[in-house]
Coordinates of C-alpha atoms in Angstrom, one line a residue:
Chain A
M1 CA 0.0 0.0 0.0
K2 CA 1.6 3.2 -1.1
T3 CA 1.8 5.4 2.0
Y4 CA 2.8 9.0 2.8
L5 CA 3.9 10.1 6.2
I6 CA 3.8 13.8 6.9
D7 CA 5.3 15.1 10.1
D8 CA 7.8 17.8 11.0
D9 CA 9.1 15.7 13.9
Y10 CA 11.7 13.3 12.6
L11 CA 11.4 11.1 15.7
A12 CA 7.7 10.6 15.0
I13 CA 8.4 9.8 11.4
Y14 CA 11.0 7.2 12.2
L15 CA 8.7 5.7 14.8
T16 CA 5.6 5.5 12.7
E17 CA 7.6 4.1 9.7
Q18 CA 9.1 1.4 11.9
L19 CA 5.7 0.5 13.4
L20 CA 4.1 0.3 9.9
R21 CA 7.0 -1.9 8.7
A22 CA 6.7 -4.1 11.7
E23 CA 3.1 -4.7 10.9
G24 CA 3.8 -5.3 7.2
F25 CA 1.6 -2.4 6.4
S26 CA 3.4 -1.1 3.4
N27 CA 6.7 -1.5 1.5
T28 CA 6.5 1.9 -0.1
I29 CA 6.5 4.6 2.5
C30 CA 7.4 8.2 1.5
T31 CA 8.2 10.5 4.4
F32 CA 7.9 14.3 4.4
Q33 CA 9.0 16.7 7.1
S34 CA 7.2 19.5 5.3
A35 CA 3.5 19.5 4.5
K36 CA 4.2 21.9 1.6
K37 CA 6.6 19.5 -0.1
A38 CA 4.2 16.6 0.5
L39 CA 1.4 18.6 -1.1
D40 CA 3.6 19.4 -4.2
K41 CA 4.5 15.7 -4.6
L42 CA 1.0 14.5 -4.1
L43 CA -0.4 16.9 -6.7
I44 CA 2.2 15.8 -9.3
R45 CA 1.4 12.1 -8.6
A46 CA -2.4 12.9 -8.9
R47 CA -1.8 13.9 -12.5
E48 CA -0.1 10.6 -13.1
N49 CA -2.9 8.8 -11.3
Q50 CA -0.5 7.5 -8.7
V51 CA -1.8 9.0 -5.5
P52 CA -0.9 7.2 -2.2
Q53 CA -3.6 5.0 -0.9
V54 CA -2.9 6.2 2.7
V55 CA -1.6 9.5 4.1
F56 CA -0.7 9.9 7.8
L57 CA -0.9 13.6 8.5
D58 CA 0.4 15.4 11.6
L59 CA -1.5 18.6 12.5
N60 CA 0.9 20.8 14.4
M61 CA 3.6 21.8 11.9
P62 CA 5.3 25.1 11.0
E63 CA 4.8 26.9 7.7
M64 CA 1.9 24.7 6.6
N65 CA 0.0 22.8 9.2
G66 CA -2.2 19.8 8.8
W67 CA -5.4 21.8 8.4
Q68 CA -3.8 24.0 5.8
F69 CA -2.7 20.9 3.9
L70 CA -6.3 19.6 3.9
D71 CA -7.6 23.0 2.8
A72 CA -5.1 23.0 -0.1
L73 CA -6.4 19.6 -1.2
A74 CA -10.1 20.6 -1.1
P75 CA -10.2 21.5 -4.9
Y76 CA -9.0 18.0 -5.7
E77 CA -11.4 16.2 -3.4
E78 CA -13.4 14.8 -6.3
E79 CA -10.5 13.0 -7.9
L80 CA -8.9 11.8 -4.6
R81 CA -12.1 10.4 -3.0
G82 CA -12.0 6.7 -2.9
S83 CA -8.4 6.4 -4.0
C84 CA -6.6 8.3 -1.2
S85 CA -7.5 8.0 2.5
I86 CA -6.1 10.5 4.9
Y87 CA -5.6 9.7 8.6
I88 CA -4.8 12.5 10.9
L89 CA -2.0 11.3 13.3
T90 CA -1.7 13.8 16.1
S91 CA -0.4 13.9 19.7
S92 CA -3.2 16.4 20.5
L93 CA -6.0 15.0 22.6
A94 CA -8.2 18.1 22.0
L95 CA -11.8 17.2 21.2
S96 CA -12.0 20.3 18.9
D97 CA -9.5 18.7 16.6
L98 CA -11.7 15.5 16.3
E99 CA -14.8 17.7 15.6
K100 CA -12.9 19.7 13.0
S101 CA -11.6 16.6 11.3
K102 CA -15.2 15.5 10.6
E103 CA -15.6 18.5 8.3
Y104 CA -13.1 17.1 5.9
E105 CA -14.4 14.4 3.5
L106 CA -10.9 13.2 2.7
V107 CA -10.2 12.4 6.4
A108 CA -10.9 8.8 7.1
G109 CA -10.0 9.0 10.7
L110 CA -8.1 10.7 13.5
I111 CA -5.6 8.7 15.5
H112 CA -3.8 9.8 18.7
K113 CA -0.1 9.2 18.7
P114 CA 1.5 6.8 19.1
L115 CA 0.1 4.5 16.4
D116 CA -0.3 1.0 17.7
S117 CA -0.7 -2.4 16.0
G118 CA -4.5 -2.5 16.7
E119 CA -5.0 0.7 14.8
I120 CA -2.8 -0.3 12.0
R121 CA -4.8 -3.5 11.5
A122 CA -8.0 -1.6 11.7
I123 CA -6.9 0.6 8.9
Q124 CA -5.9 -2.4 6.8
S125 CA -9.3 -4.0 7.2
Q126 CA -11.0 -0.7 6.6
L127 CA -9.2 -0.4 3.3
G128 CA -9.8 -4.1 2.5
D129 CA -6.2 -4.9 2.2
G130 CA -4.5 -7.6 4.1
P131 CA -0.9 -7.5 5.3
E132 CA 1.6 -7.3 2.5
A133 CA 4.8 -9.2 2.2
A134 CA 7.5 -6.7 3.3
Chain B
M1 CA -55.8 101.2 52.9
P2 CA -52.5 102.4 51.4
P3 CA -50.2 99.5 50.6
S4 CA -47.5 101.0 52.7
A5 CA -49.6 100.6 55.8
K6 CA -50.1 96.9 55.3
P7 CA -48.2 95.0 58.0
A8 CA -46.2 92.3 56.3
P9 CA -44.6 89.6 58.5
E10 CA -41.2 90.2 56.8
S11 CA -41.1 93.7 58.1
T12 CA -40.6 92.4 61.6
L13 CA -37.1 91.2 60.5
T14 CA -34.4 93.8 61.4
Y15 CA -31.4 94.5 59.2
A16 CA -29.3 92.7 61.7
D17 CA -31.4 89.6 61.4
L18 CA -31.0 89.7 57.6
A19 CA -27.3 90.1 57.9
K20 CA -27.2 87.1 60.2
R21 CA -29.2 85.0 57.8
E22 CA -27.1 86.1 54.9
H23 CA -24.0 85.1 56.8
Q24 CA -25.4 81.7 57.7
L25 CA -26.3 81.0 54.1
S26 CA -22.9 82.1 52.9
V27 CA -21.2 79.8 55.5
I28 CA -23.3 76.9 54.2
F29 CA -22.6 77.5 50.5
N30 CA -18.9 78.0 51.1
T31 CA -18.7 74.9 53.1
I32 CA -20.2 72.7 50.4
A33 CA -17.5 71.0 48.5
D34 CA -19.5 71.0 45.2
V35 CA -19.0 74.0 43.0
T36 CA -22.2 76.0 43.4
F37 CA -23.3 79.1 41.4
V38 CA -26.4 81.2 40.6
L39 CA -26.9 82.8 37.3
S40 CA -29.5 85.5 36.5
V41 CA -31.3 85.0 33.2
E42 CA -31.4 88.4 31.6
P43 CA -34.2 89.4 29.3
D44 CA -32.0 89.4 26.2
G45 CA -31.1 85.7 26.9
R46 CA -27.7 86.4 28.4
Y47 CA -26.5 84.8 31.6
R48 CA -24.7 86.6 34.4
F49 CA -23.1 85.3 37.5
I50 CA -24.8 86.6 40.7
F51 CA -23.3 84.1 43.1
A52 CA -20.4 81.6 43.2
N53 CA -19.1 79.8 46.2
K54 CA -15.6 79.1 47.4
A55 CA -15.5 75.7 45.8
F56 CA -16.0 77.5 42.5
E57 CA -12.9 79.5 43.2
K58 CA -10.9 76.5 44.3
A59 CA -11.8 74.4 41.2
T60 CA -11.5 77.1 38.5
G61 CA -8.8 79.2 40.1
V62 CA -10.9 82.3 39.3
P63 CA -11.6 84.5 42.5
V64 CA -15.3 84.8 43.3
D65 CA -15.2 88.6 43.1
K66 CA -13.9 88.3 39.5
V67 CA -16.9 86.1 38.7
V68 CA -19.9 87.7 40.3
G69 CA -21.4 90.4 38.0
R70 CA -19.7 89.0 34.9
E71 CA -21.4 87.4 32.0
V72 CA -20.9 83.6 31.6
R73 CA -19.3 84.0 28.2
E74 CA -16.6 86.3 29.8
V75 CA -15.8 83.6 32.4
I76 CA -16.1 80.2 30.7
P77 CA -13.9 79.6 27.7
E78 CA -14.8 77.6 24.5
P79 CA -15.3 74.8 23.8
S80 CA -17.1 74.5 27.2
L81 CA -19.0 77.7 26.6
S82 CA -21.1 76.5 23.6
L83 CA -22.1 73.4 25.6
V84 CA -23.1 75.1 28.8
L85 CA -25.1 77.8 26.9
T86 CA -27.1 75.1 25.2
K87 CA -27.7 73.4 28.5
Y88 CA -28.8 76.7 30.2
Q89 CA -31.1 77.3 27.3
E90 CA -32.5 73.9 27.7
A91 CA -33.1 74.3 31.5
A92 CA -34.8 77.7 30.9
T93 CA -37.1 76.5 28.1
T94 CA -38.0 73.0 29.4
R95 CA -38.3 74.5 32.9
E96 CA -36.7 71.3 34.2
R97 CA -33.4 70.5 35.9
V98 CA -30.8 69.5 33.3
V99 CA -27.9 67.2 34.2
W100 CA -24.8 66.3 32.2
Q101 CA -21.2 65.2 32.6
E102 CA -18.3 67.4 31.6
V103 CA -14.6 67.1 31.5
S104 CA -12.9 70.4 32.1
D105 CA -9.3 71.5 32.3
Y106 CA -9.0 73.7 35.3
P107 CA -5.7 75.3 36.5
T108 CA -5.9 72.7 39.3
G109 CA -6.0 69.8 36.8
R110 CA -8.5 67.9 34.7
V111 CA -11.8 67.5 36.4
T112 CA -14.7 65.2 35.5
G113 CA -17.9 66.7 36.9
E114 CA -21.6 66.0 36.9
V115 CA -23.2 69.4 36.3
S116 CA -26.8 70.0 37.3
V117 CA -28.6 73.2 36.4
A118 CA -32.1 74.0 37.9
P119 CA -34.3 76.9 36.8
V120 CA -35.8 79.3 39.4
F121 CA -39.0 81.2 38.5
D122 CA -40.1 84.7 39.4
E123 CA -43.7 85.6 40.4
A124 CA -44.7 86.0 36.8
G125 CA -43.5 82.4 36.1
R126 CA -40.6 83.5 34.1
C127 CA -37.3 81.7 34.5
S128 CA -35.3 84.4 36.1
Q129 CA -32.4 82.4 37.6
L130 CA -30.4 79.2 37.2
V131 CA -28.9 77.4 40.1
G132 CA -25.9 75.3 39.1
V133 CA -24.0 72.6 41.0
V134 CA -20.9 70.7 39.8
H135 CA -20.3 67.5 41.6
D136 CA -16.6 66.4 41.2
L137 CA -16.5 62.8 39.8
T138 CA -12.8 62.8 39.1
K139 CA -11.9 60.3 41.8
E140 CA -14.7 58.0 40.9
K141 CA -13.8 58.2 37.2
H142 CA -10.2 57.5 38.0
A143 CA -11.1 54.5 40.1
E144 CA -13.4 53.3 37.4
E145 CA -10.7 53.6 34.8
Q146 CA -8.2 51.8 37.0
Q147 CA -10.8 49.1 37.5
R148 CA -11.3 48.8 33.8
L149 CA -7.6 48.5 33.1
L150 CA -7.3 45.9 35.9
T151 CA -10.2 43.9 34.5
E152 CA -8.7 44.1 31.0
R153 CA -5.3 42.9 32.3
L154 CA -6.9 40.1 34.3
M155 CA -8.8 38.9 31.3
Q156 CA -5.7 39.0 29.2
Q157 CA -3.8 37.1 31.8
N158 CA -6.5 34.5 32.1
S159 CA -6.6 34.0 28.4
D160 CA -2.8 33.8 28.4
L161 CA -2.9 31.1 31.0
Q162 CA -5.5 29.1 29.2
Q163 CA -3.5 29.2 26.1
F164 CA -0.4 28.4 28.1
A165 CA -2.1 25.3 29.5
Y166 CA -3.2 24.2 26.1
I167 CA 0.2 24.7 24.5
V168 CA 2.1 23.0 27.3
S169 CA -0.3 20.0 27.3
H170 CA 0.3 19.7 23.6
N171 CA 4.0 20.0 23.8
L172 CA 4.2 17.6 26.7
R173 CA 2.1 15.1 24.8
A174 CA 4.2 15.1 21.6
P175 CA 7.5 13.7 23.1
L176 CA 5.5 11.6 25.6
A177 CA 3.7 9.9 22.7
N178 CA 6.9 9.3 20.9
A179 CA 8.5 7.7 24.1
L180 CA 5.4 5.4 24.4
G181 CA 5.7 4.4 20.8
F182 CA 9.4 3.6 21.0
T183 CA 8.9 1.4 24.1
D184 CA 6.2 -0.4 22.1
L185 CA 8.4 -0.7 19.1
L186 CA 11.5 -1.9 21.1
T187 CA 9.6 -5.0 22.2
R188 CA 9.2 -6.0 18.6
L189 CA 12.7 -5.3 17.3
D190 CA 15.6 -7.7 17.1
K191 CA 18.0 -6.6 19.8
D192 CA 20.9 -6.9 17.5
S193 CA 19.4 -4.8 14.7
E194 CA 20.4 -1.3 13.8
A195 CA 16.8 -0.2 14.2
Y196 CA 16.9 -1.3 17.9
D197 CA 19.9 0.8 18.7
T198 CA 18.4 3.8 16.8
S199 CA 15.1 3.4 18.7
V200 CA 16.8 3.4 22.0
Q201 CA 18.6 6.6 21.0
H202 CA 15.3 8.1 19.9
L203 CA 13.6 7.0 23.1
R204 CA 16.3 8.8 25.0
T205 CA 15.9 12.0 22.8
S206 CA 12.1 11.9 23.4
L207 CA 12.6 11.8 27.1
Q208 CA 15.1 14.7 26.9
Q209 CA 12.6 16.7 24.9
L210 CA 10.0 16.0 27.6
D211 CA 12.5 17.2 30.2
Q212 CA 13.1 20.3 28.2
V213 CA 9.5 21.2 28.1
M214 CA 9.3 20.9 31.9
T215 CA 12.4 23.2 32.1
D216 CA 10.6 25.7 29.9
V217 CA 7.5 25.5 32.0
N218 CA 9.6 26.2 35.1
D219 CA 11.3 29.1 33.4
I220 CA 8.1 30.7 32.4
L221 CA 6.5 30.2 35.8
S222 CA 9.4 31.7 37.6
L223 CA 9.3 34.6 35.2
R224 CA 5.8 35.3 36.4
D225 CA 7.0 35.1 40.0
T226 CA 9.9 37.5 39.6
Q227 CA 7.6 39.9 37.7
A228 CA 5.8 40.6 40.9
G229 CA 8.9 41.9 42.6
Y230 CA 10.1 43.9 39.6
R231 CA 11.6 47.3 40.4
P232 CA 13.0 49.4 37.6
E233 CA 16.6 50.4 37.7
P234 CA 18.7 52.5 35.3
V235 CA 20.1 50.2 32.7
A236 CA 23.0 51.1 30.4
L237 CA 21.4 49.9 27.2
A238 CA 24.5 49.8 24.9
A239 CA 26.6 47.9 27.4
V240 CA 23.8 45.3 28.0
C241 CA 23.5 44.8 24.2
Q242 CA 27.2 44.4 23.9
L243 CA 27.2 41.8 26.7
A244 CA 24.4 39.8 25.1
L245 CA 26.4 39.9 21.8
E246 CA 29.5 38.5 23.5
G247 CA 27.7 35.3 24.2
L248 CA 26.8 35.0 20.5
Q249 CA 30.0 36.3 19.0
E250 CA 31.2 32.9 18.0
A251 CA 27.9 32.0 16.2
L252 CA 27.9 35.4 14.5
Q253 CA 31.5 35.0 13.3
A254 CA 30.9 31.5 12.1
C255 CA 28.3 32.6 9.7
G256 CA 30.3 35.7 8.6
G257 CA 27.7 38.1 10.0
H258 CA 28.1 41.6 11.3
L259 CA 26.3 43.5 14.0
H260 CA 26.2 47.3 14.2
N261 CA 25.3 48.6 17.6
A262 CA 24.2 52.2 17.2
I263 CA 22.9 52.7 20.7
T264 CA 24.3 55.9 22.2
E265 CA 27.0 55.0 24.8
G266 CA 25.6 56.8 27.8
L267 CA 21.9 56.0 27.2
R268 CA 20.3 54.8 30.4
V269 CA 16.8 53.4 30.5
A270 CA 14.6 52.5 33.5
G271 CA 14.0 48.7 33.4
S272 CA 15.5 45.4 34.3
R273 CA 19.1 44.6 33.2
A274 CA 18.3 40.9 33.1
Y275 CA 15.2 41.5 30.9
F276 CA 17.1 43.7 28.5
H277 CA 19.8 41.1 28.3
S278 CA 17.3 38.4 27.5
I279 CA 15.6 40.6 24.9
F280 CA 18.8 41.4 23.0
Y281 CA 20.1 37.9 23.3
N282 CA 17.0 36.3 21.9
L283 CA 16.5 38.8 19.1
I284 CA 20.2 38.6 18.0
S285 CA 20.3 34.8 18.2
N286 CA 17.1 34.7 16.2
A287 CA 18.7 36.9 13.5
I288 CA 21.6 34.5 13.3
K289 CA 19.4 31.4 13.2
Y290 CA 17.1 32.7 10.5
R291 CA 19.7 34.4 8.4
S292 CA 19.6 34.2 4.6
D293 CA 22.1 32.1 2.7
A294 CA 21.9 34.6 -0.2
R295 CA 23.9 37.4 1.6
P296 CA 26.1 38.0 4.6
L297 CA 24.1 38.7 7.7
Q298 CA 23.8 42.3 8.8
I299 CA 22.2 43.1 12.1
D300 CA 21.4 46.7 13.1
V301 CA 20.5 47.6 16.7
A302 CA 19.4 51.2 17.5
A303 CA 17.7 53.1 20.2
S304 CA 16.2 56.6 20.1
E305 CA 14.8 58.6 22.9
V306 CA 12.3 61.3 22.4
P307 CA 12.3 64.4 24.7
D308 CA 8.9 63.4 26.1
G309 CA 10.7 60.4 27.7
S310 CA 9.4 57.7 25.3
L311 CA 12.0 55.2 23.9
T312 CA 12.1 53.1 20.8
I313 CA 14.6 50.2 20.3
T314 CA 14.9 48.5 17.0
V315 CA 16.7 45.3 16.0
R316 CA 16.8 44.8 12.3
D317 CA 18.3 42.1 10.1
N318 CA 18.5 41.2 6.4
G319 CA 17.7 37.6 7.0
S320 CA 15.2 35.2 5.5
G321 CA 12.2 36.9 7.0
F322 CA 8.8 35.4 7.2
D323 CA 5.3 35.9 5.8
L324 CA 3.9 38.4 8.3
E325 CA 0.4 38.0 7.2
K326 CA 0.3 34.3 7.9
A327 CA 2.4 34.4 11.1
S328 CA 1.1 37.7 12.5
P329 CA -1.2 36.6 15.3
H330 CA 1.2 33.9 16.4
V331 CA 4.7 35.4 16.2
F332 CA 5.1 35.8 19.9
Q333 CA 3.3 32.6 20.9
L334 CA 4.9 29.9 22.9
Y335 CA 6.2 27.0 20.8
R336 CA 5.3 28.6 17.5
R337 CA 7.8 28.2 14.7
F338 CA 7.8 29.7 11.2
H339 CA 10.8 28.2 9.7
S340 CA 10.8 24.5 9.0
A341 CA 14.4 24.4 7.9
A342 CA 16.1 25.9 10.9
V343 CA 16.1 24.7 14.5
G344 CA 14.2 26.5 17.2
R345 CA 11.9 25.5 19.9
G346 CA 9.6 28.6 19.7
I347 CA 10.3 30.0 23.1
G348 CA 12.6 32.9 22.4
L349 CA 10.1 35.4 21.1
F350 CA 7.6 34.4 23.8
L351 CA 10.1 35.3 26.5
V352 CA 11.1 38.6 24.7
K353 CA 7.5 39.7 24.6
A354 CA 7.0 38.7 28.3
H355 CA 10.1 40.7 29.3
V356 CA 9.1 43.7 27.3
E357 CA 5.6 43.8 28.7
A358 CA 6.9 43.2 32.3
M359 CA 8.7 46.5 31.9
G360 CA 5.5 48.2 30.6
G361 CA 6.7 48.2 26.9
H362 CA 5.2 47.0 23.7
I363 CA 6.8 45.0 20.9
S364 CA 5.9 44.8 17.3
V365 CA 7.4 43.2 14.2
R366 CA 7.7 43.8 10.5
S367 CA 9.1 41.2 8.2
Q368 CA 9.3 40.4 4.5
V369 CA 10.3 37.1 3.0
N370 CA 13.9 37.2 1.7
V371 CA 14.3 40.8 2.8
G372 CA 14.6 40.7 6.5
T373 CA 12.9 41.3 9.9
E374 CA 12.6 44.3 12.1
F375 CA 11.5 44.2 15.8
T376 CA 10.5 47.5 17.4
I377 CA 10.2 47.9 21.1
H378 CA 8.4 50.9 22.4
F379 CA 8.3 52.3 25.9
K380 CA 5.9 55.1 26.7
P381 CA 7.1 57.8 29.1
A382 CA 5.0 56.6 32.0
A383 CA 3.4 53.3 31.3
D384 CA 0.6 52.7 33.8
E385 CA 3.1 51.9 36.5
N386 CA 0.5 52.3 39.2
L387 CA -1.2 49.1 38.2
P388 CA -0.1 45.9 39.8
H389 CA 1.7 43.5 37.5

């Protein structure tokens, strides 16, 4: 499953990537420490019809935060729907973030860090995709 | 019967009685703290003072004998004159008491008063006199204003604290979540793998970050504590700036930067030496951190004092700048960063603002991407120092 990991915190990126690998979630994980760069890449891939199936998106980032990333994707909602599921992966426990996430159609769920194996499996079954060979 | 023969009860009063009553009345009027005056309404619509008490003299600085017998327009200057004439007119035509509030600059200072003017009628029912009383509200107004400022400050502090709690909880949670995740991951990794060693390292880093947040919280809380005992002292600004620079000299030289300190040598400012040191240190270290790779860093520090006692300090650089429109409401917030490339925890500007405000100043910023950033710190001559911090 082609996966994007967007988080400005390199420790969180390393951790999530390792956890995903340990669960055999994906063998193509692209990591981005800047939401802006991830956005540019995703839009290029969209033109080639090669969008990632899953995006893990952090919220609290400098320059472009998670919400701004989602807002920037809004015009492409139509073509991304069904092919690209975005999971917000945040350390925030604020209820307001959960409420806000429901306003975005592309957001498939909000997960509190750290990601655990239960959640990883839930996503796999949600996307109808069993564990891949690493 | 001829009218002169009619025995009127008043006629039993002797001249001495009248003089005694007159004296009593005058004692009463002159003892009253409120400004009291009587105007005669002349047939041509002019108003003339026929009585004024001692309080009138005290408030206006005009002696009573210079007032009585004079026309109102000779005594009261514009712009008050137009207002009071309208009000007198209103009292005379509506035949009702008229009350309004007025701010006047008397020789004794600015006075906020509640003025009340009541009409007096003669036997024919014509409004012949106006009795005016000015009740001094200056103290009440001042207390009200202090109260308002205090409330404003409390509300601001309350919202600051709420935000502080939110930010801290978030910034505690981020390294904590990482640490939890790494402990989970470690149980599943081969102890001899490279990933295991890296994860142990990262676990350690996460815990150090957690500790750093606790240290920040402690710094910020102790800042609030020391603020309560803050007493301004004369600070030699140029020397403090130079001292702050010394700690950063190495970093400045390493990037080939240059700082021009244009603060006049002898300039002394009332404030805290430690706060000014922190302000210069943080602003200069930010300028070094967020310099532009496209040109050698140039930092300009200046201070200008205006004769009225206000002071402006500027710290300007030609660094990478930031998008002020996007960052504007958050520039001085705790743990806010605007440069993804460079390191920074987002506490420097928060402290700078706290220190500036603790000394009664105000800080603002202008910035342009790829041009540079300028911080301006302004101190008013007498920032409301009577208010508790």
